[in-house]
Every structure is written in structure tokens, then in C-alpha cells.
C-alpha positions as a LaTeX table, in Angstrom:
\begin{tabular}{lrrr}
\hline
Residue & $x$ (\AA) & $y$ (\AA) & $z$ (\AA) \\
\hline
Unk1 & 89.47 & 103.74 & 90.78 \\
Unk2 & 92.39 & 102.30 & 92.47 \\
Unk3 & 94.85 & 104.03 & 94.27 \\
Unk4 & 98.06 & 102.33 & 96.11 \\
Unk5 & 99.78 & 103.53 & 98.71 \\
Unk6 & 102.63 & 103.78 & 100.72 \\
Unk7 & 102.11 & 103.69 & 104.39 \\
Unk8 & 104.80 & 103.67 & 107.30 \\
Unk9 & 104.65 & 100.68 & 109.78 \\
Unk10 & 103.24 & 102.75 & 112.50 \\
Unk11 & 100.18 & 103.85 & 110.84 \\
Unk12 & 99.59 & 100.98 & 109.14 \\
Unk13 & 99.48 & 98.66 & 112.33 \\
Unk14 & 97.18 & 101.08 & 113.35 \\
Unk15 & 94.51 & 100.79 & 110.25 \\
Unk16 & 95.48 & 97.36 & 110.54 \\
Unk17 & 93.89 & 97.58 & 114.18 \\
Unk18 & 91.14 & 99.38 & 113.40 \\
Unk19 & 92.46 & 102.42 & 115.28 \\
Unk20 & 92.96 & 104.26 & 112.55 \\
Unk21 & 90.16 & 105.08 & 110.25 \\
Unk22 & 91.61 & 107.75 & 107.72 \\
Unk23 & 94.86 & 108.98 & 105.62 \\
Unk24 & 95.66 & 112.37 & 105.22 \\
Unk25 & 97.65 & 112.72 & 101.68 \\
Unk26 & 97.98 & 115.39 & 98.74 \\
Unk27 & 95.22 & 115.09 & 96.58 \\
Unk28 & 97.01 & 114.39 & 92.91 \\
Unk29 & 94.94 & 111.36 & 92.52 \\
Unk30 & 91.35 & 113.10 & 92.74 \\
Unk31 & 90.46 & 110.91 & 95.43 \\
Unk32 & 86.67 & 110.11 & 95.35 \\
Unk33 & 84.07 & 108.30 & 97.92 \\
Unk34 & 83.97 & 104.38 & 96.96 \\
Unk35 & 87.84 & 104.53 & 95.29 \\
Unk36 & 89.54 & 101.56 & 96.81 \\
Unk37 & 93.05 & 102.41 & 98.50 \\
Unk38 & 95.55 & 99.60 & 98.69 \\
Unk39 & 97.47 & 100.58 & 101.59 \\
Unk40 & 101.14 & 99.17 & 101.21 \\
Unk41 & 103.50 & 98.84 & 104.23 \\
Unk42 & 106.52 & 100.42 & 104.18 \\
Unk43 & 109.61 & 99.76 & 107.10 \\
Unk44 & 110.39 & 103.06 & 108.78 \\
Unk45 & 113.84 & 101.72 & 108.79 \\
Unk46 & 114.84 & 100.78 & 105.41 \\
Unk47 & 111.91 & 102.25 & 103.91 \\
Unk48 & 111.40 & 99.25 & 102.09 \\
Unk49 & 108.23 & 97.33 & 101.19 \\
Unk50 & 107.20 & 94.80 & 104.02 \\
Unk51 & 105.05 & 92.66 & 101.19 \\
Unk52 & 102.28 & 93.06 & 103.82 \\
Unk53 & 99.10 & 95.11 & 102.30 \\
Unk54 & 95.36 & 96.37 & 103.32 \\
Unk55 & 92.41 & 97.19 & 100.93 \\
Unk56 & 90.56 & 99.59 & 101.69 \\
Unk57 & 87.61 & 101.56 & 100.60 \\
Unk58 & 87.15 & 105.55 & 101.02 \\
Unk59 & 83.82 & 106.14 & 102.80 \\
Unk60 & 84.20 & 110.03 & 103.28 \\
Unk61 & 86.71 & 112.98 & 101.78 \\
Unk62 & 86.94 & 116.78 & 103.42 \\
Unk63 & 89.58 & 119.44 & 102.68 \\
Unk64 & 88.43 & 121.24 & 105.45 \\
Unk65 & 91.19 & 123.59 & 107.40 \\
Unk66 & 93.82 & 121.20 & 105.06 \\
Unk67 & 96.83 & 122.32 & 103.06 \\
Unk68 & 96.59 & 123.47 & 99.71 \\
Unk69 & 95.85 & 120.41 & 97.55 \\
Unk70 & 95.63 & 118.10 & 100.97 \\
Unk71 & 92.44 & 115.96 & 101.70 \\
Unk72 & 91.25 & 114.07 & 104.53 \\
Unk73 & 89.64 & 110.90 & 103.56 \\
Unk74 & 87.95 & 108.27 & 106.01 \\
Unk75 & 88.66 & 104.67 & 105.33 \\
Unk76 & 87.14 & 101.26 & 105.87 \\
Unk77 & 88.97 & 98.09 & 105.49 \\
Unk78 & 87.20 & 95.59 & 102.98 \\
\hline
\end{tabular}
């Protein structure tokens, strides 16, 4: 599966970096190990899309101590 994503600039300089190695989101996608993310830069300003993009692949998912319906998923760029 595919998923894509809206990310602010912050955190996506950050995955972009390799600093960041995860996404927190609501789960109403059923994210699942191996789904590929497309993570989609958005400009905190305008909150428009930059054009600028990252694939990505999801390598682990926990719910642990999360909101209802939240997941924490770890992420490596392919």
C-alpha cells in the first residue's frame, strides 16, 4: 500500500536529514510494516505544497501509550 502525506517543513527537513526516523499520525489508513509513505512537504506559512517529496518505507508500527486511534511508525527513506 501507498500512503501520502502531508508533512510541515520542519519535520520534513528533518527526515530529509536523517534526524528524524518516524511520523506519529491517526491510524485511518491501517498503516502496516513495508507500506511505502510518500512524505509531501507542506510550507508552514502558506500551508501550501513545496513540490518537494520523500519515499519512504515503514520498518516498525507501535500504539504503545498513543492516543486513541494514534500509531507510531518508524520510517526509512528508500
Amino acid at each position: 500500500m501507498v500512503h501520502e502525506l502531508k508533512i510541515d517543513r520542519e519535520y520534513f527537513m528533518a527526515v530529509l536529514e536523517d534526524l528524524k526516523k518516524f511520523e506519529i499520525r491517526y491510524n485511518d489508513r491501517d498503516f502496516k510494516v513495508g507500506d511505502i509513505v510518500i512524505l509531501k512537504e507542506i510550507d508552514s506559512v502558506n500551508r501550501k505544497l513545496t513540490g518537494r517529496q520523500i519515499k519512504t518505507e515503514i520498518t516498525y508500527i507501535t500504539n504503545y501509550e498513543q492516543k486513541n486511534n494514534y500509531v507510531v511508525f518508524g520510517i526509512e527513506k528508500v
